[in-house]
Short mmCIF file of N, CA and C in Angstrom, two decimals:
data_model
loop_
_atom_site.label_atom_id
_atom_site.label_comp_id
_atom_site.label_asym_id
_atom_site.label_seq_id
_atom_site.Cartn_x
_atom_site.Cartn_y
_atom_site.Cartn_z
N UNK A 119 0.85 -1.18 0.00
CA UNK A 119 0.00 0.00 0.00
C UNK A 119 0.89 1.23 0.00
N UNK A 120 0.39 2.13 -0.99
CA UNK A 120 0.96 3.53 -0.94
C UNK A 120 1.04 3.88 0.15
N UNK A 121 2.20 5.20 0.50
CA UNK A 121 2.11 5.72 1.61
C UNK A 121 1.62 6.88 1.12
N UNK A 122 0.50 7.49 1.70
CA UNK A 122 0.00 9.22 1.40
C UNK A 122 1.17 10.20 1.61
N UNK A 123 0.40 11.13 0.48
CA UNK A 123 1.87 12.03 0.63
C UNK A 123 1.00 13.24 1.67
N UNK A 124 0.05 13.46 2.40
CA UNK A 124 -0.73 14.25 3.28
C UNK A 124 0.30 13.31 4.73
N UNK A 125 0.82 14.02 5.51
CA UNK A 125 1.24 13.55 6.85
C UNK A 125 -0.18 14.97 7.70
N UNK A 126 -0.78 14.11 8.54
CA UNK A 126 -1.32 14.55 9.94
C UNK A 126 -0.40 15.07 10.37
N UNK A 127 -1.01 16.30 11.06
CA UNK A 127 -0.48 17.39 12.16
C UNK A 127 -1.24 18.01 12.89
N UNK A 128 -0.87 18.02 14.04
CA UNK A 128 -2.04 18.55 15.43
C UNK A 128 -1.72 20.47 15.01
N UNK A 129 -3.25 20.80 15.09
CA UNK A 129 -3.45 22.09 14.45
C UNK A 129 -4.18 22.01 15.51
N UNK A 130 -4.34 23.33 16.16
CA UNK A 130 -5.58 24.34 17.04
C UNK A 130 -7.03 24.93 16.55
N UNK A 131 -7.52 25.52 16.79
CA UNK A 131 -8.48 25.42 15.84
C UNK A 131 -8.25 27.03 15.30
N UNK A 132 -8.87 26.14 14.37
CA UNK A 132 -8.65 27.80 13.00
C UNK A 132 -10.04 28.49 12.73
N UNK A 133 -10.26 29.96 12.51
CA UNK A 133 -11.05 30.62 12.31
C UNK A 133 -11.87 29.70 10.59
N UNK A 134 -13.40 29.56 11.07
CA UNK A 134 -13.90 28.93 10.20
C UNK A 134 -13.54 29.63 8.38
N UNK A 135 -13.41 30.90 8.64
CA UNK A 135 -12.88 31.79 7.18
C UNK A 135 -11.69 31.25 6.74
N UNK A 136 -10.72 30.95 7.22
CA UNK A 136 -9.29 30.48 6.89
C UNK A 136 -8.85 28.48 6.80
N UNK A 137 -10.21 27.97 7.06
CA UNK A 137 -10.02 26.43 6.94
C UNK A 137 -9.78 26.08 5.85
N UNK A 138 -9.08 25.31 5.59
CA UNK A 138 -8.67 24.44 4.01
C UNK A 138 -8.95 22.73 4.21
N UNK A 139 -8.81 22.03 2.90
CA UNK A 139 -8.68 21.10 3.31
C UNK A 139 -8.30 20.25 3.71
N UNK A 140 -6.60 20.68 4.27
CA UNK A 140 -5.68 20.08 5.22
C UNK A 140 -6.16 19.87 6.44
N UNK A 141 -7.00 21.08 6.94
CA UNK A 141 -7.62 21.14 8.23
C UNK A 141 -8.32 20.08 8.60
N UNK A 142 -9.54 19.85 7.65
CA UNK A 142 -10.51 19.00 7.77
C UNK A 142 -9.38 17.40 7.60
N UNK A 143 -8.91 17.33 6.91
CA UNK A 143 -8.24 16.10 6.90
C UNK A 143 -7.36 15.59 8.15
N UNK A 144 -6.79 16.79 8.49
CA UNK A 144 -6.24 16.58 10.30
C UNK A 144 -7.03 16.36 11.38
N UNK A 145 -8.22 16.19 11.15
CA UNK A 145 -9.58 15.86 12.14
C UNK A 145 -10.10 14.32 11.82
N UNK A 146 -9.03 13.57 10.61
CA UNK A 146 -9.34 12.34 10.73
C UNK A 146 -8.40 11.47 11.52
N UNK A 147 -9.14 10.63 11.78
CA UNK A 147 -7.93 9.68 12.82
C UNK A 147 -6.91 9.17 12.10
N UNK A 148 -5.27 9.10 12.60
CA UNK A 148 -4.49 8.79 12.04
C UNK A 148 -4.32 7.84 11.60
N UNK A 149 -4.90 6.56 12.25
CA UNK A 149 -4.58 5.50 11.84
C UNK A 149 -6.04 4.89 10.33
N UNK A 150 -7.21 5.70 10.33
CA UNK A 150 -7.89 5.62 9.22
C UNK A 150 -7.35 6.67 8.00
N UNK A 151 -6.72 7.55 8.43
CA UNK A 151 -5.90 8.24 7.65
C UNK A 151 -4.68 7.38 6.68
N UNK A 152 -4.32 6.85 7.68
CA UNK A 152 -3.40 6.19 7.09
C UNK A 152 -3.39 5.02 6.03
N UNK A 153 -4.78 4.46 6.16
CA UNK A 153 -5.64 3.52 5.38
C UNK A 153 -5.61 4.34 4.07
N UNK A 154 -5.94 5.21 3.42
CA UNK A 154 -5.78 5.96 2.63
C UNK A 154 -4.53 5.98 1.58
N UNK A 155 -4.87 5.74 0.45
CA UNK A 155 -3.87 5.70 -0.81
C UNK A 155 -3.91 7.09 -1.08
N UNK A 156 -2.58 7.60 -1.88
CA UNK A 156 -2.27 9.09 -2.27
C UNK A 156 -3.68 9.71 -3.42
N UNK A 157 -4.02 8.41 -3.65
CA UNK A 157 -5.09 8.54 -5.15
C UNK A 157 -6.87 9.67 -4.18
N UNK A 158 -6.73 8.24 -2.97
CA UNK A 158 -8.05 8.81 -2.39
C UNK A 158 -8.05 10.28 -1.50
N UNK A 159 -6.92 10.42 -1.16
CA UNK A 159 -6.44 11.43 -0.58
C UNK A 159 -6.69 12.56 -1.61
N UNK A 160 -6.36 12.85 -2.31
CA UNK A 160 -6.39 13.97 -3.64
C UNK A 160 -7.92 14.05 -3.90
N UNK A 161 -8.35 12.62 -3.70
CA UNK A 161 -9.61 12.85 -4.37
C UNK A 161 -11.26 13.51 -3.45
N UNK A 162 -10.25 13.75 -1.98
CA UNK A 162 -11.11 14.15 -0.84
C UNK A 162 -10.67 15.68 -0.65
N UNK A 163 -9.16 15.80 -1.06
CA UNK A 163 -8.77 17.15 -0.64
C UNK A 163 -9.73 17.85 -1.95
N UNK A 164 -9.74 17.45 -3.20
CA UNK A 164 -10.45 18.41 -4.49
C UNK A 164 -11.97 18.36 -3.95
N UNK A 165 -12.84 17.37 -3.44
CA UNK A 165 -14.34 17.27 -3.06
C UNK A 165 -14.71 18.59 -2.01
N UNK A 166 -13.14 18.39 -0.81
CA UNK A 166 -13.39 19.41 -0.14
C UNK A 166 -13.34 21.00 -0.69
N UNK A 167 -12.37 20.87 -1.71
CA UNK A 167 -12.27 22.24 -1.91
C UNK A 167 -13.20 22.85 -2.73
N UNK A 168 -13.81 22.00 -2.97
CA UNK A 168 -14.76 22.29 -3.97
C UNK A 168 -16.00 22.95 -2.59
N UNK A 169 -16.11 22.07 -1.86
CA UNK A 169 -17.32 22.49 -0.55
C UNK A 169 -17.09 23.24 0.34
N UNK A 170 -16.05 23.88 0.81
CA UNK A 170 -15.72 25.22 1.38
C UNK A 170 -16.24 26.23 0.55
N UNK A 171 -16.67 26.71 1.08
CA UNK A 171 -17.20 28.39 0.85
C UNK A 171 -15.82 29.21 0.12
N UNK A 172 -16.03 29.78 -0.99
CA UNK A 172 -15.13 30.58 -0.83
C UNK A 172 -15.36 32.28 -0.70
N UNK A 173 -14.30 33.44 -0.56
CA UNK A 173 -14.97 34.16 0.33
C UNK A 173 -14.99 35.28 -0.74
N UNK A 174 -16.02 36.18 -1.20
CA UNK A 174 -16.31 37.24 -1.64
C UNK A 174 -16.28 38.49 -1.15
N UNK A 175 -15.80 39.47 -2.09
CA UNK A 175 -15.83 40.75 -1.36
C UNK A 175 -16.97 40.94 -1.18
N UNK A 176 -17.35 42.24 -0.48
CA UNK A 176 -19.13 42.75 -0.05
C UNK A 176 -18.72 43.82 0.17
N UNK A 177 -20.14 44.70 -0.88
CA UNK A 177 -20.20 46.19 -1.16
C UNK A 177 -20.39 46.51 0.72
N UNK A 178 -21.12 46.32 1.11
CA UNK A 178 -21.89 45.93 2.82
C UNK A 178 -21.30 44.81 4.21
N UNK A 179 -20.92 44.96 4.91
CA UNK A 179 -20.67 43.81 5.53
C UNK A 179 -20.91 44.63 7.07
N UNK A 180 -22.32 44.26 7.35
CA UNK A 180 -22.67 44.98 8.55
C UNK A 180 -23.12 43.85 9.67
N UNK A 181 -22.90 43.40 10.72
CA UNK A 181 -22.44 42.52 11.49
C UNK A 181 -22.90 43.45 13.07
N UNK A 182 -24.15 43.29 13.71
CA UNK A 182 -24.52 44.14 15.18
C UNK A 182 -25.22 42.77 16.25
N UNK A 183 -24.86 43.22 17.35
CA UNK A 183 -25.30 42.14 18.23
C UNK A 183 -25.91 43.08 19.38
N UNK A 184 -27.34 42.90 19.72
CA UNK A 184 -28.09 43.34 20.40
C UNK A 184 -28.46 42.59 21.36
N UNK A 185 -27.94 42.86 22.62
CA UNK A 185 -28.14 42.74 24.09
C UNK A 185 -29.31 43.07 24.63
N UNK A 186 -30.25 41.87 25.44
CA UNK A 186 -31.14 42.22 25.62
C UNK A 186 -31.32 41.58 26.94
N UNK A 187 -32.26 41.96 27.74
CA UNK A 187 -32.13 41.39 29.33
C UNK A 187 -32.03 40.00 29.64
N UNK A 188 -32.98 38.90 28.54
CA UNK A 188 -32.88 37.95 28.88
C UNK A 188 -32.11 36.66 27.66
N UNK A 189 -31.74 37.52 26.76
CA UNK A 189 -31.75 36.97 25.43
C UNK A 189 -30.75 37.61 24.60
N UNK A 190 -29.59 37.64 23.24
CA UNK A 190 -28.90 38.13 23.02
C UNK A 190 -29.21 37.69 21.62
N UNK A 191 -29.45 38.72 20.30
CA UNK A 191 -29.96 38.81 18.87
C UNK A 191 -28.65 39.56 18.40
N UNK A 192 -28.68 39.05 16.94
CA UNK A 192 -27.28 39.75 16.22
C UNK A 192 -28.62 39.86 14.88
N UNK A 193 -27.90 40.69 14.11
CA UNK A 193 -28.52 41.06 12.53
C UNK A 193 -27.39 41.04 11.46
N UNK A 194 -27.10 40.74 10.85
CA UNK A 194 -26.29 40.43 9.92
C UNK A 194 -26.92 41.12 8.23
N UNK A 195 -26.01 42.05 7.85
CA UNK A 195 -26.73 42.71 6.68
C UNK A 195 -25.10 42.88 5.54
N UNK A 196 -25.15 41.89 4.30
CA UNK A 196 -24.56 41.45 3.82
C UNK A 196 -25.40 41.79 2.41
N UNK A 197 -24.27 42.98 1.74
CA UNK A 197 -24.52 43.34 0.33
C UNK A 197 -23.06 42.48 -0.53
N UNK A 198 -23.90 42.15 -1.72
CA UNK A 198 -22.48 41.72 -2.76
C UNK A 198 -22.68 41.04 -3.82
N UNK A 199 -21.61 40.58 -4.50
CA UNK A 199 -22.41 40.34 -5.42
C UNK A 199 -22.93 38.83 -5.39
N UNK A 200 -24.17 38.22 -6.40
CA UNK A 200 -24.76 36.91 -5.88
C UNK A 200 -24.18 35.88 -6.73
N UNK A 201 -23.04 34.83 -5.84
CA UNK A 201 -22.31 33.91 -6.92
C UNK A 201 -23.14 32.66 -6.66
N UNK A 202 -24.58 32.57 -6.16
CA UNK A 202 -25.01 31.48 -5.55
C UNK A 202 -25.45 30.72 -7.06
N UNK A 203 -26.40 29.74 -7.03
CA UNK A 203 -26.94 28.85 -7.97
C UNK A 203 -28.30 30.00 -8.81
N UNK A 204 -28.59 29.95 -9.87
CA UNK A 204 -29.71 30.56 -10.37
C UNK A 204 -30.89 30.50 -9.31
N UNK A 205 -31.07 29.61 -9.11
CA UNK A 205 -32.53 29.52 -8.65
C UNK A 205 -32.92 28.70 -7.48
N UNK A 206 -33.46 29.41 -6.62
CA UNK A 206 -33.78 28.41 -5.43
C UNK A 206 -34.13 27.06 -5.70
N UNK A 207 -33.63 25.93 -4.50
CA UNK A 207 -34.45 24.81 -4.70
C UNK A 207 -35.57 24.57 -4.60
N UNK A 208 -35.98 25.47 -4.21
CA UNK A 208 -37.78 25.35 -3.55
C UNK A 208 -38.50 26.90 -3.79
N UNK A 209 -39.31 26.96 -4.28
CA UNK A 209 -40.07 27.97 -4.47
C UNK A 209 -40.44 28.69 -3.43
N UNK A 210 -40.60 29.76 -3.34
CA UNK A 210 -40.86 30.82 -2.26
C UNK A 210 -42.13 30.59 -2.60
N UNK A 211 -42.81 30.67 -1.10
CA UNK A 211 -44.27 30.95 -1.09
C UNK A 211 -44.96 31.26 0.35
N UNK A 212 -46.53 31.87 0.33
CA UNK A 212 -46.91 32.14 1.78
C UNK A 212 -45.80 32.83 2.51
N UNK A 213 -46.02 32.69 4.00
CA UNK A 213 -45.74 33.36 4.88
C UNK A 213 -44.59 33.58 4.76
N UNK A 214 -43.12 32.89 3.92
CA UNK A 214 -41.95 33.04 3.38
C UNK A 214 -42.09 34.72 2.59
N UNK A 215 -43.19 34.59 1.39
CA UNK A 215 -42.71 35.63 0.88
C UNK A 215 -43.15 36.89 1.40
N UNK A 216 -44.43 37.00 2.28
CA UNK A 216 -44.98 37.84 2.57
C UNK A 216 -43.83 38.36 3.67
N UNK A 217 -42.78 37.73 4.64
CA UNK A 217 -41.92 38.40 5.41
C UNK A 217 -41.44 38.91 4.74
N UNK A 218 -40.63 38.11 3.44
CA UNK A 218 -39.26 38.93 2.54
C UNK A 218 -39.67 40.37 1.96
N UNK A 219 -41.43 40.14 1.75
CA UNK A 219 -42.15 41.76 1.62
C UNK A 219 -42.11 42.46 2.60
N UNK A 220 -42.00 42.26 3.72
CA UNK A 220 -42.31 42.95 4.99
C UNK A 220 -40.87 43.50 5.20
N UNK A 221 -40.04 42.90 5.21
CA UNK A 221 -38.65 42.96 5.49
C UNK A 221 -38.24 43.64 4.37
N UNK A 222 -38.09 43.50 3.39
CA UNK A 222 -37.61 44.37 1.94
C UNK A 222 -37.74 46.31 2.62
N UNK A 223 -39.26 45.80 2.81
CA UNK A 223 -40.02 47.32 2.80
C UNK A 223 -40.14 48.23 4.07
N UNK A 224 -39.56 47.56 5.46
CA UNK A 224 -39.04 48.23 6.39
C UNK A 224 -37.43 48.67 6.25
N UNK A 225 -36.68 47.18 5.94
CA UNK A 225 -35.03 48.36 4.87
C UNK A 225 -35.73 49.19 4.13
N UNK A 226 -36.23 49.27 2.98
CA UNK A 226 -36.02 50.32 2.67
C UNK A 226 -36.45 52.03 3.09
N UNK A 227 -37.60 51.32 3.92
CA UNK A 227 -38.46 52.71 4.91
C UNK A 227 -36.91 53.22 5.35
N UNK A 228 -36.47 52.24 6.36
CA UNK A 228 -34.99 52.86 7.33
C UNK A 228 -33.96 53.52 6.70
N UNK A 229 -33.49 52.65 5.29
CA UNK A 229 -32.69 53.52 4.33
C UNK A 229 -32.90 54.78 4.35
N UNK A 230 -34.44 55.23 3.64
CA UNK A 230 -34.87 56.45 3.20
C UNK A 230 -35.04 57.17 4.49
N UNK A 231 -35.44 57.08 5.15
CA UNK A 231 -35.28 57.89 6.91
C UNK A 231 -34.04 57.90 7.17
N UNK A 232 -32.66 57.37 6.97
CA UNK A 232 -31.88 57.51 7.24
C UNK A 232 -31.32 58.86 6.31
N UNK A 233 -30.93 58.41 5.52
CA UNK A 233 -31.05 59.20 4.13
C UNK A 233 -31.11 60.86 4.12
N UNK A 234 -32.78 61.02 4.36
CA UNK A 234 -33.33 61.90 5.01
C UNK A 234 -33.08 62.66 5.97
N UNK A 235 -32.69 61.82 7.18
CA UNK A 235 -32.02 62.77 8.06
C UNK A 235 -30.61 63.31 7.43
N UNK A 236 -29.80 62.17 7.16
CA UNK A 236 -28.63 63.19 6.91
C UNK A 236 -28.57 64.35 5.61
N UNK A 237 -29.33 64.43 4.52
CA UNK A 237 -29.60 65.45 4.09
C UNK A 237 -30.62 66.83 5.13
N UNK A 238 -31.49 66.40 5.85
CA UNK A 238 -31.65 67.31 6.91
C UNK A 238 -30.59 68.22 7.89
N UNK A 239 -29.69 67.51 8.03
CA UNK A 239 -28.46 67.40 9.17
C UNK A 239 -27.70 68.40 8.22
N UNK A 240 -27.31 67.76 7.00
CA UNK A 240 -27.03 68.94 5.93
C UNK A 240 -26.72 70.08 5.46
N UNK A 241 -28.00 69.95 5.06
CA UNK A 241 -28.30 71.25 4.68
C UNK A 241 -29.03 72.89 5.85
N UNK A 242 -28.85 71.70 7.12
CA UNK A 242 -29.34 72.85 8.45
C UNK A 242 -28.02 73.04 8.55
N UNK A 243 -26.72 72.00 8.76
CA UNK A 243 -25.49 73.06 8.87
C UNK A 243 -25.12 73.94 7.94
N UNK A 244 -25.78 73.68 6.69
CA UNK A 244 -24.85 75.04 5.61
C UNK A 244 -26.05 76.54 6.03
N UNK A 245 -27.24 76.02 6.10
CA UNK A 245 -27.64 77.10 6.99
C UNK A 245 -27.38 77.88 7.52
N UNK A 246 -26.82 77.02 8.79
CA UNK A 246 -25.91 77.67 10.10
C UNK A 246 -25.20 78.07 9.62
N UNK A 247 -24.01 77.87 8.69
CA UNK A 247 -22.77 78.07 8.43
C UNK A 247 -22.76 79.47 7.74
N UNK A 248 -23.83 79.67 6.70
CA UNK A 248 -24.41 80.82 6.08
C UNK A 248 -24.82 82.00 6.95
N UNK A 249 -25.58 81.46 8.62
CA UNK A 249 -25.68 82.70 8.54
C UNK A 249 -27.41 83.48 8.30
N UNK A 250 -28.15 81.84 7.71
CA UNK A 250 -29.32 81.88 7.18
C UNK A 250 -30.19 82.18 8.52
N UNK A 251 -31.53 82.81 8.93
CA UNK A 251 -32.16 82.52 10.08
C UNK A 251 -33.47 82.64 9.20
N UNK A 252 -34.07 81.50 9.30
CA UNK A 252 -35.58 81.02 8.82
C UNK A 252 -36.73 81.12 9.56
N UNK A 253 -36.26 80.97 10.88
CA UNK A 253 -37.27 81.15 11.64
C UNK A 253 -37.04 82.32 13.13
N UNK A 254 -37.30 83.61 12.89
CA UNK A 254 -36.12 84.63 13.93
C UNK A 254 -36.26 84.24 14.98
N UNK A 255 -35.43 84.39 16.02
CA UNK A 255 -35.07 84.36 17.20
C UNK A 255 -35.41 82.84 17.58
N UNK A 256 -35.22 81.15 16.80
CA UNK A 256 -35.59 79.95 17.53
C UNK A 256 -34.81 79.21 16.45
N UNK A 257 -33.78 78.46 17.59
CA UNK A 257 -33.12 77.43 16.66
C UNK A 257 -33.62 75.93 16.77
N UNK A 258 -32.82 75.14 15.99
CA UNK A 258 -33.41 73.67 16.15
C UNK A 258 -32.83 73.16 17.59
N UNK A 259 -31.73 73.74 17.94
CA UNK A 259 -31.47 73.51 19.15
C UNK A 259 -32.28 73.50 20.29
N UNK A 260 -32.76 75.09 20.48
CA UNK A 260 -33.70 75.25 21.28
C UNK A 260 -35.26 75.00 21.20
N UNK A 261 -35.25 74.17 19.93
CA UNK A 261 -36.79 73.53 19.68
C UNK A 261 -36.80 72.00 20.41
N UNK A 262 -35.69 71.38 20.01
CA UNK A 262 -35.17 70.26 20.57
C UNK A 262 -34.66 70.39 21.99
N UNK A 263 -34.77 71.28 23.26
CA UNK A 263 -34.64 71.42 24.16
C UNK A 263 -35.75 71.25 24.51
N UNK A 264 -37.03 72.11 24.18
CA UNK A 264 -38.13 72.42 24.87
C UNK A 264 -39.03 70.69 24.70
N UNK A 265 -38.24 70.30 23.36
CA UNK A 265 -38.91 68.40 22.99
C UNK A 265 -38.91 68.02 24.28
#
């Protein structure tokens, strides 16, 4: 029997982004490892590499974890481009699509309110900066005090 040309090595654990398929192969036992011809070996390291993720840039990569008294929620908001398969395996339908409507259309509410304010924020400092007074003697400051 061939000897594999892959030798096992005790590795720590690695950030799931940076795993290869050496990694995964060092998580088999040595001595079933060793059972292994150079042929099958190659032919597990290409299967794997093929099934790792590989990693794309993103226009977006927004990543928040919200603390809550009894419970701890993260949101994950990931723009880029889509290298996935054409087409779902399964058809969207019901209460599936009616969230992805619900959800589409509160991003984009928040976008545009966001948006909004900072053109508000804006164009009240070139205001200020100008010199402009729109409304005499009451700023947004002191409107937002009396709030």
């Amino acid at each position: 029997m061939n000897q594999p040309k892959f030798q096992p090595k005790n590795q720590t654990s690695v950030p799931y982004q940076n795993r290869t398929p050496e990694y995964y192969l060092n998580k088999i036992q040595p001595h079933i490892l060793s059972s292994f011809n150079s042929e099958q070996i190659t032919a597990i390291q290409d299967i794997l590499e093929e099934a790792i993720p590989k990693h794309s840039p993103k226009i977006v990569d927004l990543r928040l974890t919200v603390d809550l008294i009894l419970s701890r929620f993260y949101l994950v908001l990931l723009v880029g481009k889509e290298r996935r398969r054409g087409q779902r395996e399964y058809p969207v339908r019901g209460i599936t699509r009616i969230g992805n409507l619900i959800a589409a259309t509160l991003l984009l509410i928040a976008i545009n309110l966001l948006i909004s304010a900072f053109i508000f924020l804006f164009l009240y400092l070139i205001k200020s900066a100008l010199g402009i007074d729109l409304f005499s003697g009451e700023h947004l400051s002191d409107q937002l005090k009396k709030f």
